[in-house]
PDB file of C-alpha atoms in Angstrom:
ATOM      1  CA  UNK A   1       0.000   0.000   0.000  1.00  0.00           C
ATOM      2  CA  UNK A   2       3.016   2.116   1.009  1.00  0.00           C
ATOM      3  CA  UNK A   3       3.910   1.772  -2.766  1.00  0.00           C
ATOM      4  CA  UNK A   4       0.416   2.980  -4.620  1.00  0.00           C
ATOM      5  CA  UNK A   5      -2.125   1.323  -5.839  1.00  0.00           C
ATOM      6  CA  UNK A   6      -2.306  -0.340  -9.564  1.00  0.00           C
ATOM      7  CA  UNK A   7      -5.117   0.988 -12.259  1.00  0.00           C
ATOM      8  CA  UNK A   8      -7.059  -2.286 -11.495  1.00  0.00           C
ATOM      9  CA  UNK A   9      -7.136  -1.857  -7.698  1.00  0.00           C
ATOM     10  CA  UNK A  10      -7.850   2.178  -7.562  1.00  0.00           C
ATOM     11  CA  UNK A  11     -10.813   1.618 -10.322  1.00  0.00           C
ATOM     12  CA  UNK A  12     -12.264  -0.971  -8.120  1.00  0.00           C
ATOM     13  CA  UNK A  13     -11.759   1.172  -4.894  1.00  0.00           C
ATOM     14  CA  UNK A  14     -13.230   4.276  -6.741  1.00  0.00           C
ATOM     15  CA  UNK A  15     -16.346   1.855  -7.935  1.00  0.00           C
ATOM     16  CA  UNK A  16     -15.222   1.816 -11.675  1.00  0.00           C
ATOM     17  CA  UNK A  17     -13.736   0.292 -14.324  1.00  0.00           C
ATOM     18  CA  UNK A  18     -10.149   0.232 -15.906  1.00  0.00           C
ATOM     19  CA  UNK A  19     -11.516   1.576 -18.755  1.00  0.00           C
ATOM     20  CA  UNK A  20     -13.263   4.224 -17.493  1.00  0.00           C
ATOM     21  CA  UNK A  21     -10.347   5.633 -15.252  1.00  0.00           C
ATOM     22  CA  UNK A  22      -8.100   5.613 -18.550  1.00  0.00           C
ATOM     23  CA  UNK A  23     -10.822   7.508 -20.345  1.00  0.00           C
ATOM     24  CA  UNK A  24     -10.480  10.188 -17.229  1.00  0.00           C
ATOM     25  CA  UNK A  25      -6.882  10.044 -18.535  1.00  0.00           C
ATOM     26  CA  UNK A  26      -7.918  11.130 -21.893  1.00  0.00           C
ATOM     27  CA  UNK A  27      -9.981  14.010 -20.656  1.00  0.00           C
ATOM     28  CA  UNK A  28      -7.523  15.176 -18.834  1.00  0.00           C
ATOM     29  CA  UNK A  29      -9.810  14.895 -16.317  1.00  0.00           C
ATOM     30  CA  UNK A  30      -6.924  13.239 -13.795  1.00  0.00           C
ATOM     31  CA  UNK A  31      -3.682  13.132 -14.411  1.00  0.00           C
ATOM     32  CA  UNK A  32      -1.629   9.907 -14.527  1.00  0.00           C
ATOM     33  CA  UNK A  33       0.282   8.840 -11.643  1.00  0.00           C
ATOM     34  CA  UNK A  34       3.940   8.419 -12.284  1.00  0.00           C
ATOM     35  CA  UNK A  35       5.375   5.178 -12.788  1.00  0.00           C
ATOM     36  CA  UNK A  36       7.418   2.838 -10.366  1.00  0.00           C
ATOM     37  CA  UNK A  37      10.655   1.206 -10.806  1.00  0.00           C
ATOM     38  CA  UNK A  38       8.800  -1.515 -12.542  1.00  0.00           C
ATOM     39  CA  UNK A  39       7.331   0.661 -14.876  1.00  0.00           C
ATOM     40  CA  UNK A  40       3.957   0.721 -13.348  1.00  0.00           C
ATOM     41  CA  UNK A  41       1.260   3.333 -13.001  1.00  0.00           C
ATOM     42  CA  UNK A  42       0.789   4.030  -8.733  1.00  0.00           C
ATOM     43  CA  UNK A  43      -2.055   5.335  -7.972  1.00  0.00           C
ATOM     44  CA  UNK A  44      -1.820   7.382  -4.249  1.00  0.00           C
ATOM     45  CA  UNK A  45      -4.195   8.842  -1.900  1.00  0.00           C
ATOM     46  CA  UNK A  46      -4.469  12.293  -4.531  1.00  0.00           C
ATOM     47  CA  UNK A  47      -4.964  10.310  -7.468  1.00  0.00           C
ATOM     48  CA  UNK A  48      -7.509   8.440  -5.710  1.00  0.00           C
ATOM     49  CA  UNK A  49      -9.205  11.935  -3.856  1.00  0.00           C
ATOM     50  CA  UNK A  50      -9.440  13.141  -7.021  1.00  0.00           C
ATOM     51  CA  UNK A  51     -11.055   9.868  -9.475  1.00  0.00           C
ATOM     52  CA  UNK A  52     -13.712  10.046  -6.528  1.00  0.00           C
ATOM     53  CA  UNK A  53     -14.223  13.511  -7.140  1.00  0.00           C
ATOM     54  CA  UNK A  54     -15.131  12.896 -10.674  1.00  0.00           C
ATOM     55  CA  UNK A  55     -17.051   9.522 -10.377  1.00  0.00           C
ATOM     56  CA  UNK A  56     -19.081  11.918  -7.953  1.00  0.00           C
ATOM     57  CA  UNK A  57     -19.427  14.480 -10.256  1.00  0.00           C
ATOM     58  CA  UNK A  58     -20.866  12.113 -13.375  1.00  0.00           C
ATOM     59  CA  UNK A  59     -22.775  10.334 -11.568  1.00  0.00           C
ATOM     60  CA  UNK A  60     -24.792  13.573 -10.358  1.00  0.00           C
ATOM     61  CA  UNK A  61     -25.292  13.954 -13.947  1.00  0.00           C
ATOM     62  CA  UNK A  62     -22.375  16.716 -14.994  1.00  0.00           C
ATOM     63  CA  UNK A  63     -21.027  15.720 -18.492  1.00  0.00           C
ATOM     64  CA  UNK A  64     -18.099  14.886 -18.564  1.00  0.00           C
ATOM     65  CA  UNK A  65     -16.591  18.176 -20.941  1.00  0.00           C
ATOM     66  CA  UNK A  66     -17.699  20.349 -17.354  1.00  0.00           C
ATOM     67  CA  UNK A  67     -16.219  18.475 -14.816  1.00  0.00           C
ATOM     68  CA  UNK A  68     -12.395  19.509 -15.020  1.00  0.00           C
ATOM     69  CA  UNK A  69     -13.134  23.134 -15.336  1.00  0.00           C
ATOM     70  CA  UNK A  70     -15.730  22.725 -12.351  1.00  0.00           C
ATOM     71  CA  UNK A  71     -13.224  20.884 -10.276  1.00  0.00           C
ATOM     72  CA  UNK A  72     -10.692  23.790 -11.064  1.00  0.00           C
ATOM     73  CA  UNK A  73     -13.308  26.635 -10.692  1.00  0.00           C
ATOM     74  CA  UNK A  74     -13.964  28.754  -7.486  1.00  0.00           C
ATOM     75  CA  UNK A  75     -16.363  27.787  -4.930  1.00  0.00           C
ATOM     76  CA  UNK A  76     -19.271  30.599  -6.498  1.00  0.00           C
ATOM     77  CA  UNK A  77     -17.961  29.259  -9.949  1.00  0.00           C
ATOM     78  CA  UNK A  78     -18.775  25.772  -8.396  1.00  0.00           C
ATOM     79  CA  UNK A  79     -22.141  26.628  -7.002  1.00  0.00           C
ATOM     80  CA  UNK A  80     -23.557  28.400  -9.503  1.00  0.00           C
ATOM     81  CA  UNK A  81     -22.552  25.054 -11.882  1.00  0.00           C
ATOM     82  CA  UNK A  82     -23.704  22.961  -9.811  1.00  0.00           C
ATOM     83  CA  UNK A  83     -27.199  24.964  -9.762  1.00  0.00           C
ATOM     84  CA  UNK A  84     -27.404  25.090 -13.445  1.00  0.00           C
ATOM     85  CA  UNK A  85     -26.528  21.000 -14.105  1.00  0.00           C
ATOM     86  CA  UNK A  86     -29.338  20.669 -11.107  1.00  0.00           C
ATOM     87  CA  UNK A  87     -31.835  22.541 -13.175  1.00  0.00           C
ATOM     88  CA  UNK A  88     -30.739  20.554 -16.371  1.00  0.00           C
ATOM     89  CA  UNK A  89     -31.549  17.151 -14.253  1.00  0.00           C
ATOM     90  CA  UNK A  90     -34.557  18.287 -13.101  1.00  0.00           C
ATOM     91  CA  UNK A  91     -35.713  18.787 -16.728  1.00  0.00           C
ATOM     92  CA  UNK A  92     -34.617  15.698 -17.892  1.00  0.00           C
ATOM     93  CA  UNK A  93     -36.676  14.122 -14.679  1.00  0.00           C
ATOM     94  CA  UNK A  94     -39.508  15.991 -15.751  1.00  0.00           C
ATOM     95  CA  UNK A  95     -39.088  14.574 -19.880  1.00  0.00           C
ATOM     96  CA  UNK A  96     -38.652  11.136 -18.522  1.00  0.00           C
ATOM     97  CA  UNK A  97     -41.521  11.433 -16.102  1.00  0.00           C
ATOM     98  CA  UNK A  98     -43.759  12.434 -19.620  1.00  0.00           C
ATOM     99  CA  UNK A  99     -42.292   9.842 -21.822  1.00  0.00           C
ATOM    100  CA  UNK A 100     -42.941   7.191 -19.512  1.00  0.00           C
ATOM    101  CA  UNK A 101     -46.892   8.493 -18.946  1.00  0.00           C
ATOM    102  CA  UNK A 102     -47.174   8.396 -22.618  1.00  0.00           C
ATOM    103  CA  UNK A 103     -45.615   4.648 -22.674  1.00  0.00           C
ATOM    104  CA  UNK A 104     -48.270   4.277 -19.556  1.00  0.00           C
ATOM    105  CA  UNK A 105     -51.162   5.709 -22.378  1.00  0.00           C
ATOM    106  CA  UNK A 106     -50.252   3.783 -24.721  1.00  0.00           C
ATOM    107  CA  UNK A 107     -52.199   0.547 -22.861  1.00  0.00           C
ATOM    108  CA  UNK A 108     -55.201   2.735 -22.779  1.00  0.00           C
ATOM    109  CA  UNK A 109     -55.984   3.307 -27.164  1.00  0.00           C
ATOM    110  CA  UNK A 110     -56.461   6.836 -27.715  1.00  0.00           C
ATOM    111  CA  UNK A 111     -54.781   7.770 -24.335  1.00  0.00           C
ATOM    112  CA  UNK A 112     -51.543   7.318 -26.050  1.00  0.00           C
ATOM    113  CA  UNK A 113     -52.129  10.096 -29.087  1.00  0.00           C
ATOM    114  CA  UNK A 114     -54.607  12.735 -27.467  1.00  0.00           C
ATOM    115  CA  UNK A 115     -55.702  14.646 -23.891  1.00  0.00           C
ATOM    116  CA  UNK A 116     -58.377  13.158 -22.171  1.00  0.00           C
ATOM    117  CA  UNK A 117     -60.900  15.632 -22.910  1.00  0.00           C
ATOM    118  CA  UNK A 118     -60.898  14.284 -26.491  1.00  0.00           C
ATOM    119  CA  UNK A 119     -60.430  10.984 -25.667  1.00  0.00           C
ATOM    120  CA  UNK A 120     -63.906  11.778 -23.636  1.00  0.00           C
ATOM    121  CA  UNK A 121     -65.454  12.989 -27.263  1.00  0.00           C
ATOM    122  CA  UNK A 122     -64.977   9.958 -28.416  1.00  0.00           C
ATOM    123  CA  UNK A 123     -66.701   7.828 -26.272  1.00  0.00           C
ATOM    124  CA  UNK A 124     -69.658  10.697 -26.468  1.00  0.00           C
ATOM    125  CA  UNK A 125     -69.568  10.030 -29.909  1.00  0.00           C
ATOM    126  CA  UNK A 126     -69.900   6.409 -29.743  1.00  0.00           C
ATOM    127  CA  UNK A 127     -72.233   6.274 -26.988  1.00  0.00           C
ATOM    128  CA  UNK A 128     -74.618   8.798 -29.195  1.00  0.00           C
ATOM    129  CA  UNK A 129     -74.592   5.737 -32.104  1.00  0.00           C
ATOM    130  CA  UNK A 130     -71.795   7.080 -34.507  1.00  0.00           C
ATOM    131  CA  UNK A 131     -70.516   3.578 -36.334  1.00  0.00           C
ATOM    132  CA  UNK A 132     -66.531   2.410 -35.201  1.00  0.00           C
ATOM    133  CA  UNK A 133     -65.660   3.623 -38.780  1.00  0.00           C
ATOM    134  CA  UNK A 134     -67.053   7.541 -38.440  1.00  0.00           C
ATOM    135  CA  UNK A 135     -65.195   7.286 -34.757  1.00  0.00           C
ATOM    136  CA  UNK A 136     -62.077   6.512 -36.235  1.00  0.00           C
ATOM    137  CA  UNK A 137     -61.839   9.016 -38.469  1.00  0.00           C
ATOM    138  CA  UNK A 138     -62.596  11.421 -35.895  1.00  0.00           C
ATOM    139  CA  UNK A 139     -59.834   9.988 -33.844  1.00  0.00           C
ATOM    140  CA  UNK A 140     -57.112  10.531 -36.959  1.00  0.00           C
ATOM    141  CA  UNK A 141     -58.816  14.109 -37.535  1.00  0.00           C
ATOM    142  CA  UNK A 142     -57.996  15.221 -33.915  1.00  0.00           C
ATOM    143  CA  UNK A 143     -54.702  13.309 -33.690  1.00  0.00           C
ATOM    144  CA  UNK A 144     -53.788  15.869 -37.215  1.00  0.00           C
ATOM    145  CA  UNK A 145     -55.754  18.733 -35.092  1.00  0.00           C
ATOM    146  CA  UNK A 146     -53.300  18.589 -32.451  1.00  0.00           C
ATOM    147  CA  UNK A 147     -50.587  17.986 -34.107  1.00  0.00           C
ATOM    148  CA  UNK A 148     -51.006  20.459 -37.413  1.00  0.00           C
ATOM    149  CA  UNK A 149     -53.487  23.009 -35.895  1.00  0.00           C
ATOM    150  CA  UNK A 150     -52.801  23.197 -32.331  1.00  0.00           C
ATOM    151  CA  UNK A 151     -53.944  27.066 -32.090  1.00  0.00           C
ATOM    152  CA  UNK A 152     -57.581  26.295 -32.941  1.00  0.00           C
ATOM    153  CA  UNK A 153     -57.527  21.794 -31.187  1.00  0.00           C
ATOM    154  CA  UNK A 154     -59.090  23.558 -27.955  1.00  0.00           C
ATOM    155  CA  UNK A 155     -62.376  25.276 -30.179  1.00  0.00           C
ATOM    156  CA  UNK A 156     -62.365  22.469 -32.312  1.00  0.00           C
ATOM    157  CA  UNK A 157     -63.030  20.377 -28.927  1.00  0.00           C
ATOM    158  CA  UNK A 158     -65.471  22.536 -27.730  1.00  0.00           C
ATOM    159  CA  UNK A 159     -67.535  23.050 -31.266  1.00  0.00           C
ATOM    160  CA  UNK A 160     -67.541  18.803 -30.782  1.00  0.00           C
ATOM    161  CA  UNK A 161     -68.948  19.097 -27.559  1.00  0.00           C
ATOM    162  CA  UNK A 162     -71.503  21.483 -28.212  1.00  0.00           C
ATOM    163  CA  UNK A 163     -72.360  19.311 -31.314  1.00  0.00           C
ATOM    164  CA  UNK A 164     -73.482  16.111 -28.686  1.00  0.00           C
ATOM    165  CA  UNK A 165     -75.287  18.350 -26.831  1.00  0.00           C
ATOM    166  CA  UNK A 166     -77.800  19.062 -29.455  1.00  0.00           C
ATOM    167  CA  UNK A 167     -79.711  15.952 -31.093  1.00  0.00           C
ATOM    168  CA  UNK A 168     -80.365  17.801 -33.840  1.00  0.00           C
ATOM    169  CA  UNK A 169     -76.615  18.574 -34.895  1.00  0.00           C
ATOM    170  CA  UNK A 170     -76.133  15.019 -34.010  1.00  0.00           C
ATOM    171  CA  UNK A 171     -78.621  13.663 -36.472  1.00  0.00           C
ATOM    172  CA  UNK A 172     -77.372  16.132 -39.227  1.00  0.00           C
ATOM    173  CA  UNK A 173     -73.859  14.642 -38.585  1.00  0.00           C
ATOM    174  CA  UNK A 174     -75.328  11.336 -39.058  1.00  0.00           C
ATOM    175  CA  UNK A 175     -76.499  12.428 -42.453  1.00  0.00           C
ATOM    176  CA  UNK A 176     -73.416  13.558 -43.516  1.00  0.00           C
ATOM    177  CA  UNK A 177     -71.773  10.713 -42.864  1.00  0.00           C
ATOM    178  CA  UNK A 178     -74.639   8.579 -44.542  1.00  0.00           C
ATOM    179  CA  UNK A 179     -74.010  11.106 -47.627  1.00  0.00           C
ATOM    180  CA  UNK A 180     -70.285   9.338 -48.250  1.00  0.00           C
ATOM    181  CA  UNK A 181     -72.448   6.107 -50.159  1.00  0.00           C
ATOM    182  CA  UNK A 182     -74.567   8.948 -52.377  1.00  0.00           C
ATOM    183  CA  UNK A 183     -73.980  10.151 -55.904  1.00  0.00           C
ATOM    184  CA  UNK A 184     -71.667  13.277 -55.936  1.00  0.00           C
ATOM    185  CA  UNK A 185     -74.543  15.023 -57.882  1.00  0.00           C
ATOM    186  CA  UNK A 186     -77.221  14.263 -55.861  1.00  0.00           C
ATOM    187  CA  UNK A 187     -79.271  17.287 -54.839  1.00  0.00           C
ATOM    188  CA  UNK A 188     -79.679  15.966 -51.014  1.00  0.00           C
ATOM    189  CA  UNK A 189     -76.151  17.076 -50.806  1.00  0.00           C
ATOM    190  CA  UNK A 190     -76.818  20.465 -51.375  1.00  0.00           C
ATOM    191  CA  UNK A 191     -79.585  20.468 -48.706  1.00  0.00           C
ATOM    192  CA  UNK A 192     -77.578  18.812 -46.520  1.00  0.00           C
ATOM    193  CA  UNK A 193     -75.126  21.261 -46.937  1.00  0.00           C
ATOM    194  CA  UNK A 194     -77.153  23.817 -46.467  1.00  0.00           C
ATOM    195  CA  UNK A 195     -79.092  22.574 -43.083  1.00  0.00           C
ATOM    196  CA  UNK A 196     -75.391  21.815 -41.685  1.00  0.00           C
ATOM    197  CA  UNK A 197     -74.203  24.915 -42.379  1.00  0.00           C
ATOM    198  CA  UNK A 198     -77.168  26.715 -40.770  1.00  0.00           C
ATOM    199  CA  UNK A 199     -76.921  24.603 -37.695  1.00  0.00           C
ATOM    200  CA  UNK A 200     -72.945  25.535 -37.510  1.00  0.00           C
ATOM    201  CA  UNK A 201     -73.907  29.300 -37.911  1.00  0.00           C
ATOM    202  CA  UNK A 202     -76.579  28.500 -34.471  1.00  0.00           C
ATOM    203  CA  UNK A 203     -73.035  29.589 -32.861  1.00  0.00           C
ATOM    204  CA  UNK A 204     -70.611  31.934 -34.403  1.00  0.00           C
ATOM    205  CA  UNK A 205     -68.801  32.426 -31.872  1.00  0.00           C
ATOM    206  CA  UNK A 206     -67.375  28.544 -32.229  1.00  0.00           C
ATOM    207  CA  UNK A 207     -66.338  29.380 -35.748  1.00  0.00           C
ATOM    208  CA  UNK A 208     -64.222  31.989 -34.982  1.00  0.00           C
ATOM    209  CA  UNK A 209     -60.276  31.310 -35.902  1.00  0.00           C
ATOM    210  CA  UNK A 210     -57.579  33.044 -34.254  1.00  0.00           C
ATOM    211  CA  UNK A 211     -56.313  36.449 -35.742  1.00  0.00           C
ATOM    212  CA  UNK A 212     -52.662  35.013 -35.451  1.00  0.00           C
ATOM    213  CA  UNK A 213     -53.743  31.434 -36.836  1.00  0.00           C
ATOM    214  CA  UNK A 214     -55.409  33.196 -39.971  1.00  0.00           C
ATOM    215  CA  UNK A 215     -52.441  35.392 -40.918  1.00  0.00           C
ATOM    216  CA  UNK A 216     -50.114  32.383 -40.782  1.00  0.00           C
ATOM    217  CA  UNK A 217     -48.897  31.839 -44.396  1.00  0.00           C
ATOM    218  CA  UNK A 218     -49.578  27.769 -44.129  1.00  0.00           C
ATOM    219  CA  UNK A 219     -52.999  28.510 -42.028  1.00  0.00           C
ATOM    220  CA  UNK A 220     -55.329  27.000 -44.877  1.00  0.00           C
ATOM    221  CA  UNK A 221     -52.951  23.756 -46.121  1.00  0.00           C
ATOM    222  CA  UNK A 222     -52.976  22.944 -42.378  1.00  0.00           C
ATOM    223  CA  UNK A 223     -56.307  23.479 -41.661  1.00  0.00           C
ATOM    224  CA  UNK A 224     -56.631  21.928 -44.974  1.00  0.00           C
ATOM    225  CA  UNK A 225     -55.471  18.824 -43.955  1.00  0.00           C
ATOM    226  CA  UNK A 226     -57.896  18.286 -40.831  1.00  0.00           C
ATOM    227  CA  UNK A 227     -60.920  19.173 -42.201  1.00  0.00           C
ATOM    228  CA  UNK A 228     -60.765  17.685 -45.307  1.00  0.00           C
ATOM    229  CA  UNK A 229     -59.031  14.208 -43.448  1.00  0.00           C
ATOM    230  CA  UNK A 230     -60.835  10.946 -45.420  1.00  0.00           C
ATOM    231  CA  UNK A 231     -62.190  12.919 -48.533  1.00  0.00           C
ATOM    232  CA  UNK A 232     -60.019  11.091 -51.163  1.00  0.00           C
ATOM    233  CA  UNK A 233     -62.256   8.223 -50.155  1.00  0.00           C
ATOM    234  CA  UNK A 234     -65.555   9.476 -50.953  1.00  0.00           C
ATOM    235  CA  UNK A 235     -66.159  12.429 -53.647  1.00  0.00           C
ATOM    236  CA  UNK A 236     -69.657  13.084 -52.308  1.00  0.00           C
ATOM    237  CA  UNK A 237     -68.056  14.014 -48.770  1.00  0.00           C
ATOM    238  CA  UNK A 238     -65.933  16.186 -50.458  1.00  0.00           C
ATOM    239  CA  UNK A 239     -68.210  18.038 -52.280  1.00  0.00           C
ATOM    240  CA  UNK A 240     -70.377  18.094 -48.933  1.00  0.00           C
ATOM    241  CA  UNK A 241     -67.762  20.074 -47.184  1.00  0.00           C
ATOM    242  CA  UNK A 242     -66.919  22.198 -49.675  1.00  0.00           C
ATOM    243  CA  UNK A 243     -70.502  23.482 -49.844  1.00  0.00           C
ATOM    244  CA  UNK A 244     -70.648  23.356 -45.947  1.00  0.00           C
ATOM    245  CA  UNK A 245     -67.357  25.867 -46.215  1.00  0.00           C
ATOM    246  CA  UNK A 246     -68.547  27.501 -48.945  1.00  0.00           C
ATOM    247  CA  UNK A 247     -71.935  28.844 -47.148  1.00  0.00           C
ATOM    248  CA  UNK A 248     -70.174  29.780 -44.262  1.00  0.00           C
ATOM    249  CA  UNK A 249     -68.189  32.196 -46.372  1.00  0.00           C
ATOM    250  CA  UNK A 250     -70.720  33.122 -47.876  1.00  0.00           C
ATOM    251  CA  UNK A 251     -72.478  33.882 -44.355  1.00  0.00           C
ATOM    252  CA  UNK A 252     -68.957  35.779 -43.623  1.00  0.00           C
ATOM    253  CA  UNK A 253     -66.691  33.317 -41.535  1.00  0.00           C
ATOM    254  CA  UNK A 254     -63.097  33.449 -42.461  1.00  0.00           C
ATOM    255  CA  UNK A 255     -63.039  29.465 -42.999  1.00  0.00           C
ATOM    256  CA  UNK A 256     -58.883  29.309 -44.568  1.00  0.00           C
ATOM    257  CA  UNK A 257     -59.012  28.792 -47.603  1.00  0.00           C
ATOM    258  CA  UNK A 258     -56.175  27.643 -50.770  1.00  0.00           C
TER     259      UNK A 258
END
């Protein structure tokens, strides 16, 4: 002991490995003990005083590229580091803590994808007698809501909402989802239009858009892309909501437009 300690025995002291004391090397992180007559690295009590020091250090979480000018720095330098890789950790707790509720979602369908409050306007929707198929693509229209229009997923909730509320809305909805098997040209599509668009206009209010969503140069592609989610798979539900959109234009909502 008198003599130093060899790489093997001052890694397993310190509670790491060979490897990991040489990378310190590399860093510069602590310097190499001379050698012996033998030729052999000794590792003494500073060696030592200081691998512990930088174990300590990375296993708090300090990268490795901070820990030599930490160990160097004054004692405010040191505090005020120390304070700043605290609130780093404490972020990272905080992502970890969200990824793993997410993972957690994941068992529970929708959970995984959207906030509860639409997950709840789903199950309204099914327990109201919308078929799986009309649920589902309300499910993919919010998931693209939330992800491509977040500044208007909150009034787009609440419009949903207000729409189970009201039988009547709910039977119109039903319509217009019956519409997707009719002719393109069939002149119940224009009345349905029509009758949706009058309901919709009940409550102006919901059909507001933000000022700063509307200005946006990719406002209408996004938007776009929600509300006109499934129509590639049924022309008369395209035409359907392009008449919808087109009365409430003409009724003076700012609907975003290509």
């Amino acid at each position: 002991m008198a003599d130093g300690l060899t790489i093997g025995q001052a890694a397993a002291f310190v509670g790491v490995t060979i490897k990991t004391v040489r990378h310190y090397h590399r860093l510069g992180l602590v310097a190499e003990p001379n050698r012996d007559g033998s030729g052999y690295r000794r590792y003494r009590s500073g060696e030592l005083f200081r691998l512990v020091q930088v174990r300590t250090l990375a296993a708090a979480g300090v990268p490795l590229a901070e820990i030599g000018h930490l160990l160097d720095a004054d004692p405010k330098t040191f505090a005020d580091t120390l304070d700043n890789v605290h609130h780093q950790l404490t972020e990272r707790i905080e992502d970890l803590i969200a990824r793993r509720d997410r993972l957690h979602r994941l068992d529970h369908g929708d959970r995984a994808l959207l906030p509860d409050r639409a997950c709840a306007v789903l199950d309204r929707l099914a327990e109201v007698g919308f078929s799986s198929d009309y649920v589902a693509g309300q499910r993919e229209a919010l998931v693209l809501a939330r992800a491509l229009v977040p500044e208007i997923f909150d009034s787009f909730l609440t419009r949903l909402e207000h729409s189970l509320d009201d039988p009547e809305s709910v039977e119109l909805t039903k319509r217009g989802w019956d519409a997707r098997d009719w002719d393109p040209d069939d002149p119940r599509i224009d009345e349905l239009a029509s009758a949706l668009a009058d309901k919709l206009l009940t409550n102006r209010a919901l059909l507001a858009m933000p000022t700063g969503f509307r200005n946006q140069s990719d406002a209408a592609s996004r938007y776009a892309m929600v509300n006109h989610h499934r129509e590639d798979q049924s022309p008369s539900l395209a035409r359907l909501n392009a008449l919808v959109e087109a009365n409430l234009r003409a009724a003076g909502i700012a609907v975003p437009s290509q």
